Coordinates of C-alpha atoms (C1' of nucleotides) in Angstrom, one line a residue:
Chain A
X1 CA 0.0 0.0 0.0
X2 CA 1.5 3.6 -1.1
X3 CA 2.8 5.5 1.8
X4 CA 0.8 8.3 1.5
X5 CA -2.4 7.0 2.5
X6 CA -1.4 5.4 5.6
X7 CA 0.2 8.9 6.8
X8 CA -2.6 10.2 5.9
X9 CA -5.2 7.9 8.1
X10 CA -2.6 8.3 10.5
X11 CA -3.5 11.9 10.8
X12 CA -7.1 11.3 10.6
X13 CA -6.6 9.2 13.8
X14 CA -4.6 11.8 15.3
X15 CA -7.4 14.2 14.4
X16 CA -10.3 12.0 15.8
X17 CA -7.9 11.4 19.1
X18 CA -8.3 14.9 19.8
X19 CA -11.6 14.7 21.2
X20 CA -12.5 10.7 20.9
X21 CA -10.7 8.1 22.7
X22 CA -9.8 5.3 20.7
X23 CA -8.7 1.4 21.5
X24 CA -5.6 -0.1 19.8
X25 CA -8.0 -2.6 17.7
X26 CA -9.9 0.8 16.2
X27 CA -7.1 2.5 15.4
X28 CA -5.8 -1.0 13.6
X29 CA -9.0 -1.1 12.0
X30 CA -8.9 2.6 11.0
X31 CA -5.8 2.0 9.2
X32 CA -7.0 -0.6 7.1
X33 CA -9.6 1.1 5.3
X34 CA -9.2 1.2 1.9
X35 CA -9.5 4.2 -0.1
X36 CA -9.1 5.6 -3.0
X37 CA -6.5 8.8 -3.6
X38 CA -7.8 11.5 -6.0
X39 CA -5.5 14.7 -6.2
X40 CA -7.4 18.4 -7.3
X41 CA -6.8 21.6 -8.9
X42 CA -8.0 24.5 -8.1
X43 CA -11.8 24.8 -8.5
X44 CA -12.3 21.5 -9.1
X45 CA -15.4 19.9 -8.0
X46 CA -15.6 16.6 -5.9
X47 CA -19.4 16.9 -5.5
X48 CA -22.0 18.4 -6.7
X49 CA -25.5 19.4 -5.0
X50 CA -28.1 16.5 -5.9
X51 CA -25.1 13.9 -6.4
X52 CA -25.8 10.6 -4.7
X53 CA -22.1 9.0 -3.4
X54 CA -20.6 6.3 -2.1
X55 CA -17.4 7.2 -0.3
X56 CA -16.5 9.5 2.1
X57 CA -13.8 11.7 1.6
X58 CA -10.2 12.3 4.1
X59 CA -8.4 15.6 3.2
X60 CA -5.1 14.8 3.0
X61 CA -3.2 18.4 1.6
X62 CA -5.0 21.3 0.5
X63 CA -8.5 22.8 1.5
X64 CA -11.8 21.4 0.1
X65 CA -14.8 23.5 1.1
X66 CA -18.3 22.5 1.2
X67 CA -21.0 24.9 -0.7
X68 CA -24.4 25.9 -1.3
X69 CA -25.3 26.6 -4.8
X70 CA -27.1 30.2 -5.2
X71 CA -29.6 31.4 -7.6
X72 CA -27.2 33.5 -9.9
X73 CA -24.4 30.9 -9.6
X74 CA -23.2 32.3 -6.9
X75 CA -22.1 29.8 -4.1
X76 CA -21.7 30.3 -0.4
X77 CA -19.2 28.5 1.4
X78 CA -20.7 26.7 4.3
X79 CA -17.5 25.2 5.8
X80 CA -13.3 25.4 4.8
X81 CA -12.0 21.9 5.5
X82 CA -7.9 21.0 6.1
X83 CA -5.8 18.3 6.0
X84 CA -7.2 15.4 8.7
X85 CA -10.7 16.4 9.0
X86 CA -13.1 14.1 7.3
X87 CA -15.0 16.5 4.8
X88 CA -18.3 14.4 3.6
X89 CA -19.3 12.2 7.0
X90 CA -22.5 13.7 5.9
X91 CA -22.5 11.3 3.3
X92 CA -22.5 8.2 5.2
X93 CA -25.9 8.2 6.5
X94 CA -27.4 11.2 4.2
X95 CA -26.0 9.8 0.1
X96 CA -27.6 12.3 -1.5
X97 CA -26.0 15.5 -0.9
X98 CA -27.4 18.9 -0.9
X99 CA -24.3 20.7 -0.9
X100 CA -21.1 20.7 -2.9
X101 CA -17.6 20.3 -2.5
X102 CA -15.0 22.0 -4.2
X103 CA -10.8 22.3 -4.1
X104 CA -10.1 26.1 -2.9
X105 CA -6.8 25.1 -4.0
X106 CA -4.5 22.0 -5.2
X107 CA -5.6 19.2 -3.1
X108 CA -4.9 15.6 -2.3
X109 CA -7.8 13.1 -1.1
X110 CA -8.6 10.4 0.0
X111 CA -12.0 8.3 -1.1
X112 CA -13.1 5.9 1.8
X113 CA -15.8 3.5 0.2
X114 CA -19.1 4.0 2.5
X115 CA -19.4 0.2 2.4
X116 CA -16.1 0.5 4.4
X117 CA -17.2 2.8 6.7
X118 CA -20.5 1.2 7.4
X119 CA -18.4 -2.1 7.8
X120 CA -16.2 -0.8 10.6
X121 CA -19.0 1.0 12.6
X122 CA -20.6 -2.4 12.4
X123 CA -17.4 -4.2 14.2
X124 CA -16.5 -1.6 16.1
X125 CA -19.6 0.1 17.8
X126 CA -17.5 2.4 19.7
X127 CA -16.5 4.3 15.9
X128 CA -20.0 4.7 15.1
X129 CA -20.1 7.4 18.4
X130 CA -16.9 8.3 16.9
X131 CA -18.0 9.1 13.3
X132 CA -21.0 11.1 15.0
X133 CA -19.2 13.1 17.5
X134 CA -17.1 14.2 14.3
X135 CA -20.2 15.3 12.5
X136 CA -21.3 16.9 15.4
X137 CA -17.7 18.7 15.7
X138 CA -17.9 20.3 12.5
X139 CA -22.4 21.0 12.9
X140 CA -20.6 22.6 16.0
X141 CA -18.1 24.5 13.7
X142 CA -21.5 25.7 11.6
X143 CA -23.5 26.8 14.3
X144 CA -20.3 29.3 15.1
X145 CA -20.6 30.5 11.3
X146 CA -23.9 31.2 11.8
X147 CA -23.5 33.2 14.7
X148 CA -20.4 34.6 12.6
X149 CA -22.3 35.9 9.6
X150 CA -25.6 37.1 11.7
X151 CA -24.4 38.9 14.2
X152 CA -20.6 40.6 13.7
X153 CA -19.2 43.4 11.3
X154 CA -17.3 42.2 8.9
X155 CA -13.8 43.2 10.6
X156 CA -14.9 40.8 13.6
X157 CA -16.0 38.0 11.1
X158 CA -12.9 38.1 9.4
X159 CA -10.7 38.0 12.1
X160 CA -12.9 35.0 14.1
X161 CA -12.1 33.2 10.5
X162 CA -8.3 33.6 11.0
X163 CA -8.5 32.6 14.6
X164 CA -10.3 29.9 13.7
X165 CA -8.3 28.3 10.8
X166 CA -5.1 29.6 13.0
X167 CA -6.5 26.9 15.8
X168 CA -7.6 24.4 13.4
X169 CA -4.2 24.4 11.6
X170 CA -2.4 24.2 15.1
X171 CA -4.4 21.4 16.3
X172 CA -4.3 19.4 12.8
X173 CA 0.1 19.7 13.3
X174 CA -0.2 22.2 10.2
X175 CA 0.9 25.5 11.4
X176 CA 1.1 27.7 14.2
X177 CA -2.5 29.6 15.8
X178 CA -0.2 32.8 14.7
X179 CA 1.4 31.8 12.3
X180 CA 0.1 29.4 9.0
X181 CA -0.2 29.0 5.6
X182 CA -3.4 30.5 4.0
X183 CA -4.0 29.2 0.7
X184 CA -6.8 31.3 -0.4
X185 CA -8.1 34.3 -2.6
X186 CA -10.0 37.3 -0.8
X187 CA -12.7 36.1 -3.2
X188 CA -13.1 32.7 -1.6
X189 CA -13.0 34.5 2.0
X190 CA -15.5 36.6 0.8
X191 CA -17.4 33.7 -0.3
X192 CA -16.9 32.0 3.2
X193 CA -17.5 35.2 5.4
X194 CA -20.9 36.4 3.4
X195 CA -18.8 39.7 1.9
X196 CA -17.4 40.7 -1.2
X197 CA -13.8 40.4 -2.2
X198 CA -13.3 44.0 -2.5
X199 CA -15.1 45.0 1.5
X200 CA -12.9 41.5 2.4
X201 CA -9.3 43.3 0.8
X202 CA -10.1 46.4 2.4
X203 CA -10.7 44.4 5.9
X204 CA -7.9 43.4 6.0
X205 CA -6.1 45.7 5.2
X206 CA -8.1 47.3 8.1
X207 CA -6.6 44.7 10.3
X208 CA -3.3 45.2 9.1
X209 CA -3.1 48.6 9.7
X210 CA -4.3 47.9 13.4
X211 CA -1.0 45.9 13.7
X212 CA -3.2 42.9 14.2
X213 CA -2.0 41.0 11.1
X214 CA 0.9 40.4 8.7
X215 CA 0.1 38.8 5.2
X216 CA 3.4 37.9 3.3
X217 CA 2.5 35.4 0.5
X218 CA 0.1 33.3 1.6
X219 CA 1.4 33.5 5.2
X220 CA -1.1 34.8 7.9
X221 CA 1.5 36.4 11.0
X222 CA -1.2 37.3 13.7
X223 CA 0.8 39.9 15.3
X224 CA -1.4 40.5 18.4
X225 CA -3.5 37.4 19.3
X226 CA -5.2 38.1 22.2
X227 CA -6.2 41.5 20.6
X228 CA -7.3 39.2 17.4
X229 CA -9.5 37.2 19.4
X230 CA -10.8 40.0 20.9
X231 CA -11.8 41.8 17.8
X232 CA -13.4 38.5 16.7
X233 CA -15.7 38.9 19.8
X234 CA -14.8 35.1 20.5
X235 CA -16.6 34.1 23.4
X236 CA -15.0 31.0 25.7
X237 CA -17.2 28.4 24.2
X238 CA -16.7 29.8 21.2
X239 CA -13.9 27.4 19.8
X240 CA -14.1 24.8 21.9
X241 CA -14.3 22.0 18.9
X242 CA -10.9 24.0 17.7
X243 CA -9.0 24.1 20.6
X244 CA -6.5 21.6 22.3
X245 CA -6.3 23.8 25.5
X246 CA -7.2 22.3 29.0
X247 CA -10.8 22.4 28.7
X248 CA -11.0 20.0 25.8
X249 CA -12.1 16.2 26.8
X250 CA -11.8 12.8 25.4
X251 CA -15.0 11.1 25.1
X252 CA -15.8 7.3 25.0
X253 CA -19.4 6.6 25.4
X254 CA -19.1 2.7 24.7
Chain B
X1 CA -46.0 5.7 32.4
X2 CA -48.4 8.8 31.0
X3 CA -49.5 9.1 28.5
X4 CA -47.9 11.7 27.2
X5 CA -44.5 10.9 26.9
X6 CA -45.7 7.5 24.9
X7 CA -47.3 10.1 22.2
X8 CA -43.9 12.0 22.6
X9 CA -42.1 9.4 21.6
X10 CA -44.6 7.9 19.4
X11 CA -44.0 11.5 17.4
X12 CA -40.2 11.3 17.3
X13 CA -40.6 7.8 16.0
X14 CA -42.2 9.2 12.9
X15 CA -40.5 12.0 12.7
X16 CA -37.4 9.2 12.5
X17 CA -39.3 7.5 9.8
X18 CA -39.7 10.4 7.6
X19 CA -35.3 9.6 6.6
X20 CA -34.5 6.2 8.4
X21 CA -36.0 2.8 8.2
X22 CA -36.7 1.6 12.1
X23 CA -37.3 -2.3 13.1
X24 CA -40.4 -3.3 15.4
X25 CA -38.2 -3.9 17.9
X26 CA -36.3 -0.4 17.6
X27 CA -39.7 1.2 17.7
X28 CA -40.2 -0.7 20.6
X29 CA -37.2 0.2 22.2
X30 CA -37.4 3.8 21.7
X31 CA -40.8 3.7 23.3
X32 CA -39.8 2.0 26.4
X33 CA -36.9 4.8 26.6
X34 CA -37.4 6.8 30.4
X35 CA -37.7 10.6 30.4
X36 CA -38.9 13.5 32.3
X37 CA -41.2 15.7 31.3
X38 CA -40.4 20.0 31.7
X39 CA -42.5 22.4 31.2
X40 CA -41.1 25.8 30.5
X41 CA -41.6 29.5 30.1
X42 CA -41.3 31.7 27.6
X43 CA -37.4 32.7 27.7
X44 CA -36.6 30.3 29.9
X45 CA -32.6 28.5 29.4
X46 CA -33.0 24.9 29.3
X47 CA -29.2 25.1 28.5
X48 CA -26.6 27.4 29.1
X49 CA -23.4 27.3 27.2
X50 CA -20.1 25.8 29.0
X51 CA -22.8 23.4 31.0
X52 CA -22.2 19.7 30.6
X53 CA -25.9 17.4 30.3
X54 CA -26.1 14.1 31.1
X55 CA -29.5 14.0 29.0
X56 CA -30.9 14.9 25.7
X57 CA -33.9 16.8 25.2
X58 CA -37.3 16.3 23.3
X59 CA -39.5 18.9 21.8
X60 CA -42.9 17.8 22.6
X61 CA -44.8 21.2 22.5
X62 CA -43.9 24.7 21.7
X63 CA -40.6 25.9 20.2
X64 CA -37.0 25.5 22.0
X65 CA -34.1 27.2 20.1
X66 CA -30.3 26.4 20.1
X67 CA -28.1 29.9 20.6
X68 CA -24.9 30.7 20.8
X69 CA -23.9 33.8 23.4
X70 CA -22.7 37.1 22.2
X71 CA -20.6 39.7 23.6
X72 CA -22.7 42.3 24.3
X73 CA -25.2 39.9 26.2
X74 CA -27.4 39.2 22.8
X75 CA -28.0 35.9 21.6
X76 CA -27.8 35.0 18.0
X77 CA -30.2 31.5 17.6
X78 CA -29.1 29.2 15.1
X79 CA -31.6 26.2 15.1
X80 CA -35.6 26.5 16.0
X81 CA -36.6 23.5 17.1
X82 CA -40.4 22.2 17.2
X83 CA -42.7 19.6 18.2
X84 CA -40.9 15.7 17.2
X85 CA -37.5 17.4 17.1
X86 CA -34.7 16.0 19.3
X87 CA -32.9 19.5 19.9
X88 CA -30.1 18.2 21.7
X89 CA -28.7 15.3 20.2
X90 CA -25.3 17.0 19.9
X91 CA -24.4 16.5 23.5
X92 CA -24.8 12.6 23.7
X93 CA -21.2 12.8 21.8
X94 CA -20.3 15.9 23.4
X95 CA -21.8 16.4 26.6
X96 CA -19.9 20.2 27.3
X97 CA -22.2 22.7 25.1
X98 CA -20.6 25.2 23.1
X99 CA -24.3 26.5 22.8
X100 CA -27.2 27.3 24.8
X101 CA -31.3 26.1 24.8
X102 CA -34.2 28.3 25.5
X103 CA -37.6 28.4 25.5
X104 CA -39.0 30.8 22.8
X105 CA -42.8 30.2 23.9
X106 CA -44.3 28.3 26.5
X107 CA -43.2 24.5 26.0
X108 CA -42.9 21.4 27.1
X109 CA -39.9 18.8 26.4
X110 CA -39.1 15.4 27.3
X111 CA -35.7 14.9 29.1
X112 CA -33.8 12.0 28.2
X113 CA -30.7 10.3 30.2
X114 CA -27.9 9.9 27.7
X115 CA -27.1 6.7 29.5
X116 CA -30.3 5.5 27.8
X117 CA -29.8 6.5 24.6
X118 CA -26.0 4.9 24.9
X119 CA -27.6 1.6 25.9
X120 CA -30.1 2.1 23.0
X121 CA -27.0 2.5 20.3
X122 CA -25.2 -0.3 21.8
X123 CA -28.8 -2.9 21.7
X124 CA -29.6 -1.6 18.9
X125 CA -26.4 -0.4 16.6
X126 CA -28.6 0.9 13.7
X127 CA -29.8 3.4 15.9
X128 CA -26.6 4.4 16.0
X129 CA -27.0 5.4 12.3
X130 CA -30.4 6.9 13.0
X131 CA -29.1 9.4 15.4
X132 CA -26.2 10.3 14.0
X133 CA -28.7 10.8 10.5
X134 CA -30.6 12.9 12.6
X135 CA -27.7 15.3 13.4
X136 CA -26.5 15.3 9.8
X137 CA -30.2 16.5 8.7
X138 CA -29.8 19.4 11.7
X139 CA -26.5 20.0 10.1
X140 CA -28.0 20.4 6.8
X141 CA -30.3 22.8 7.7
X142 CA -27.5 25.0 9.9
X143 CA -25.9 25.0 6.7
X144 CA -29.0 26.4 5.1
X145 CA -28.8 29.0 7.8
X146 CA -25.2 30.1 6.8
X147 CA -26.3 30.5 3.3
X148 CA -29.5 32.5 4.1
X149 CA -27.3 35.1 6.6
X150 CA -24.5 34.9 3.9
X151 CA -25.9 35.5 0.6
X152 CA -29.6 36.4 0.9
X153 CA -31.1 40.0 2.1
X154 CA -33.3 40.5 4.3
X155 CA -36.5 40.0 2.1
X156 CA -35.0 36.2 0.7
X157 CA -34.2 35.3 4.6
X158 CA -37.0 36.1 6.0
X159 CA -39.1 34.4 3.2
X160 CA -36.5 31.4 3.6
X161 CA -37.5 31.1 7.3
X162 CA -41.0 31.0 6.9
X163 CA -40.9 28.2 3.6
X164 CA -38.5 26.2 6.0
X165 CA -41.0 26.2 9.1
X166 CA -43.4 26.2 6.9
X167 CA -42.3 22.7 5.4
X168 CA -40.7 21.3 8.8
X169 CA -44.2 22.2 10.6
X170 CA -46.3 20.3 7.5
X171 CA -43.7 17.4 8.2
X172 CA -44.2 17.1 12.0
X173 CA -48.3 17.0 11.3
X174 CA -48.5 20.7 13.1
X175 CA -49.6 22.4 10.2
X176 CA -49.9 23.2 6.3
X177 CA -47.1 24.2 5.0
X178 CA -49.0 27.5 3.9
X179 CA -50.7 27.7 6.5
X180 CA -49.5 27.5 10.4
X181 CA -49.0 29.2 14.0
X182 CA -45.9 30.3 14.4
X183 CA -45.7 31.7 18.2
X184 CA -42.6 33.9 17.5
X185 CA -42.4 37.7 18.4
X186 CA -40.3 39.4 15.6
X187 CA -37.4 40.0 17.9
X188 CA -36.8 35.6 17.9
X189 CA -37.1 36.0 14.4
X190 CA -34.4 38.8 13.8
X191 CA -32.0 36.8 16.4
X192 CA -32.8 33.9 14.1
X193 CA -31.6 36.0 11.1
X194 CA -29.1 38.1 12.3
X195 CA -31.8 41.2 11.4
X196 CA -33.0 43.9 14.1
X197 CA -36.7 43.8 15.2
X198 CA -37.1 47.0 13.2
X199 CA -36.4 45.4 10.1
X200 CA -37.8 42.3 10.4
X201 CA -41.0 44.0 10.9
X202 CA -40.5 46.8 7.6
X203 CA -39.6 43.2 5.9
X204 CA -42.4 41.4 6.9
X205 CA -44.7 44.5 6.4
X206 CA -43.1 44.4 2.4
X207 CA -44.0 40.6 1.8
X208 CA -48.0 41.2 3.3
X209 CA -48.0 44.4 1.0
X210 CA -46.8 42.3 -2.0
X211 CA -49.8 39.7 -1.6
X212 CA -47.1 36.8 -0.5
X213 CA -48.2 36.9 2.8
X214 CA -51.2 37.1 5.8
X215 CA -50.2 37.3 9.4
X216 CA -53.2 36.7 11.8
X217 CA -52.7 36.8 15.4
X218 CA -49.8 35.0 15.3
X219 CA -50.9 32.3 12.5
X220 CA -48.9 32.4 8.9
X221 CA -50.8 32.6 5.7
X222 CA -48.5 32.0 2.4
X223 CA -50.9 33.6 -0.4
X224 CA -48.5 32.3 -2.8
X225 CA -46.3 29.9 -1.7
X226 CA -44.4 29.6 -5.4
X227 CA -43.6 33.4 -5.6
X228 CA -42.7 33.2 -1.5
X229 CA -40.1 30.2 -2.9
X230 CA -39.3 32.4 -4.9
X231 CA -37.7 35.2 -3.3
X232 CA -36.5 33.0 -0.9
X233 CA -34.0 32.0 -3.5
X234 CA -34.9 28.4 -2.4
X235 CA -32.7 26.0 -5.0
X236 CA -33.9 22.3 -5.6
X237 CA -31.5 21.2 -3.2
X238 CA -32.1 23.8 -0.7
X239 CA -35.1 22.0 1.8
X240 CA -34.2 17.9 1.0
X241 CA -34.2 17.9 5.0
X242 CA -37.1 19.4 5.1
X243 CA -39.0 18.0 2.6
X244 CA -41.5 15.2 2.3
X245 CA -41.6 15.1 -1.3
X246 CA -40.6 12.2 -3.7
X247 CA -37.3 13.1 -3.5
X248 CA -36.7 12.4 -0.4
X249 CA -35.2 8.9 0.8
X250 CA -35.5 6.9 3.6
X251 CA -32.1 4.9 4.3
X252 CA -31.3 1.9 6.9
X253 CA -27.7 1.3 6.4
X254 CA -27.3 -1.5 9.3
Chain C
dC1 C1' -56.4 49.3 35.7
dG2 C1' -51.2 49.6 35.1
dG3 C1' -46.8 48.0 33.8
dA4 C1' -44.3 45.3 30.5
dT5 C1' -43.6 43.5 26.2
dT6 C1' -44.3 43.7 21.3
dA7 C1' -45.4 46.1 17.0
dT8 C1' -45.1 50.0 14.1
dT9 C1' -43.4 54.2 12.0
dG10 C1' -40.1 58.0 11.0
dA11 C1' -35.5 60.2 10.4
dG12 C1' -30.8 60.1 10.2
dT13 C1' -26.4 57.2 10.1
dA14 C1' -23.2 53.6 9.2
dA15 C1' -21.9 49.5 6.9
dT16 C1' -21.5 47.1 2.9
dA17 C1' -22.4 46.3 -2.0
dT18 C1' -21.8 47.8 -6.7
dC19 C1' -19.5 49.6 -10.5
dA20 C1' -15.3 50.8 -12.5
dA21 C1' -10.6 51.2 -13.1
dT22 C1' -5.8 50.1 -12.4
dC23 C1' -2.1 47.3 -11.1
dA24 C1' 0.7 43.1 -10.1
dG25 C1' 2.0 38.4 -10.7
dC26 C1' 2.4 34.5 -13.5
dG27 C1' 2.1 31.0 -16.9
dT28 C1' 2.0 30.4 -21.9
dG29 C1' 2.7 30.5 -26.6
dG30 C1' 5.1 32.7 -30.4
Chain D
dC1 C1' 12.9 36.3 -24.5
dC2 C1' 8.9 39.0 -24.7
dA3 C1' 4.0 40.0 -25.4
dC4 C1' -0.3 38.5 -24.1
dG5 C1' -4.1 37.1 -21.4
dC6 C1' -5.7 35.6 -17.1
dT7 C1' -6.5 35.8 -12.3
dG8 C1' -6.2 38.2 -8.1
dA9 C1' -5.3 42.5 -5.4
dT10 C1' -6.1 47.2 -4.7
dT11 C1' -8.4 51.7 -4.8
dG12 C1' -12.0 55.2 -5.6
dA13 C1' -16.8 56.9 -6.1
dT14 C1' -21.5 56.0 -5.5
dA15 C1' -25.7 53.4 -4.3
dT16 C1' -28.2 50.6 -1.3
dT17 C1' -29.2 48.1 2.6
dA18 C1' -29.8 47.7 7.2
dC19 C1' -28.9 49.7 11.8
dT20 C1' -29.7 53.1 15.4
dC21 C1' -32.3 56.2 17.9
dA22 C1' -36.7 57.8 19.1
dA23 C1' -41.4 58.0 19.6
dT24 C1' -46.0 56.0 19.7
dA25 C1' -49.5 52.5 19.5
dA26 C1' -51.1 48.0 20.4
dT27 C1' -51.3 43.9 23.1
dC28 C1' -50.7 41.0 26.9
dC29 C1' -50.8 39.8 31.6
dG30 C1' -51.4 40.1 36.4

DNA sequence: CGGATTATTGAGTAATATCAATCAGCGTGG
DNA sequence: CCACGCTGATTGATATTACTCAATAATCCG
């Protein structure tokens, strides 16, 4: 078996270990899935609204992000997904989708058959809690969207965003909170973050000037995190699904 | 046992049944499940966020909504929960809320130990599947939610709102889905959609004046429920979880 | 009946979108 | 190697949406 895909289950478990305690036979288990690797360009779509599937999908380098369709072809972003998280669990019990997923930029992943899935939850009862307390991670993730695009400015959704994806990329082994690799255009923010690219450029730039933020390449440096946070009017149960700080728990219900 | 609870469950069994396939003797099983009933206030928390449950929570009557805090003491809700709806299923995986419950009207829920649902899954591992389906079709809508406060004005969001409860009240047998009481004051709703009360009411005063729309009381009356669809920029995919059309499927993967 | 909440309306303000133009980077084909 | 075309970033001017503040009316509830 290529390399690749056991690093990248590997991190998957890591990922899952976070917040789910696992025996030695799951993790064993976990690694022998078999799956299928698929590698992206930019734009590309691995699902479209309607589509009926029959894998789930591991990101393994990149960002996927999963999408509403709009009216006038427009498409909001409903969640920005990173190397180790698991970006169609939906799937597994829901086939038919009714969202998208799309590359945001060149991407690796990997397609788990949902006969494979469904399989291991079957032997291993524990991984079905495990699989659901992932998809209730990221609903978790959505509900702080919501609360994101309903009731901040745009300056405070954008910087909740980078603290966000600054925690998620720390946590996933991928970066530091203040420090990591943003592979995105101010157009796919904007997408994200319910703004347009040009109100997004001039936020940040906004930010910038506050001494908040330094953007070299596609390198976020959060100058001032505390201040960040603050601006982002994160509350303490705000990022709780993100965070690896002392209030996080392990959870094994069977 | 009362009554009551039996016709509870009996009402969360086909709410179930609308997506997932259930066995006699999961039926069975969820109707033999222990609760306590709570009655509740308008405004009261059933939930505050950082608190760790040990149960979930029923809807049997009246409307419970999911929130997440805010700075400045306001409350942004993103989910509206209603009669058949377990709103609470998130903390049998992850028993610390990021998120808060209240009442929106005067209610009544069902509280259910999560020990019991745990020894349900494990009897029963299809169930399992069912309440982890039932989180994914939450999720679905919460992503609905991020598009409406993302890429919709006020006129689409509010119009959105009321197809959506409109279709999920039709489902749970509480109403037509042109046609139903919806006990909110237009404050809940412009928490709901990240809108002031001000402007939910201008809004709402637009739709009546363009003939979509009769409010009554505090009853709903779509004139024209295609033009309503309409503006709420609702795309084919846009209500599946919501739906009881023929395009919906009902799954049993165990 | 009286106090509290909710609904409604008006006027002015702030945030964000829209439209338009320019600029920078970058890969590609000639 | 350079010219071209494409995408993405940046900036300016203007339009629109929704918010804020404020006042009053209606309704509910004890």
């Amino acid at each position: 078996m290529p390399d690749i895909k056991n690093l990248a289950l590997l991190q998957f478990i890591a990922h899952v270990e976070l917040c789910s305690e696992l025996s030695q036979r799951e993790r064993d288990a976990i690694l022998n899935l078999e799956s299928r690797e698929k590698h992206l360009g930019t734009g590309d779509d691995l699902l479209r609204p309607g589509d009926t599937v029959a894998h789930a999908t591991l990101v393994v380098k990149g960002n996927v992000a999963r999408f509403d369709p709009m009216r006038r072809g427009t498409r909001q972003i409903t969640a920005i997904y990173m190397a180790g998280d698991m970006c169609d669990l939906f799937s597994v019990v829901v086939p038919t989708a009714g969202w998208g997923l799309t590359a945001l930029n060149v991407s690796t992943v990997l397609q788990i058959p949902h006969a494979q899935i469904i399989d291991l939850v079957r032997r291993y009862p524990n991984l079905a809690m495990v699989f659901w307390r992932e998809t209730v991670l990221d609903a978790m993730l959505m509900s702080h969207w919501i609360t994101n695009l309903g009731s901040k400015d745009a300056r405070a959704r954008i910087a909740s965003l980078l603290c966000e994806l600054g925690l998620r990329m720390e946590r996933a082994g991928i970066g530091k909170r203040d420090n990591y690799v943003l592979d995105l255009t101010q157009l796919q923010i904007g997408d994200a973050m319910g703004l347009t690219h040009v109100h997004v450029n001039r936020t940040l730039g906004r930010l910038k000037n506050e001494g908040l933020l330094n953007m070299q390449e596609r390198r976020i440096c959060i100058t001032d995190w505390d201040h960040l946070a603050e601006v982002a009017e994160i509350v303490p149960t705000f990022l709780i699904p993100c965070s690896d700080s002392p209030e996080r728990e392990v959870h094994r219900a069977i």
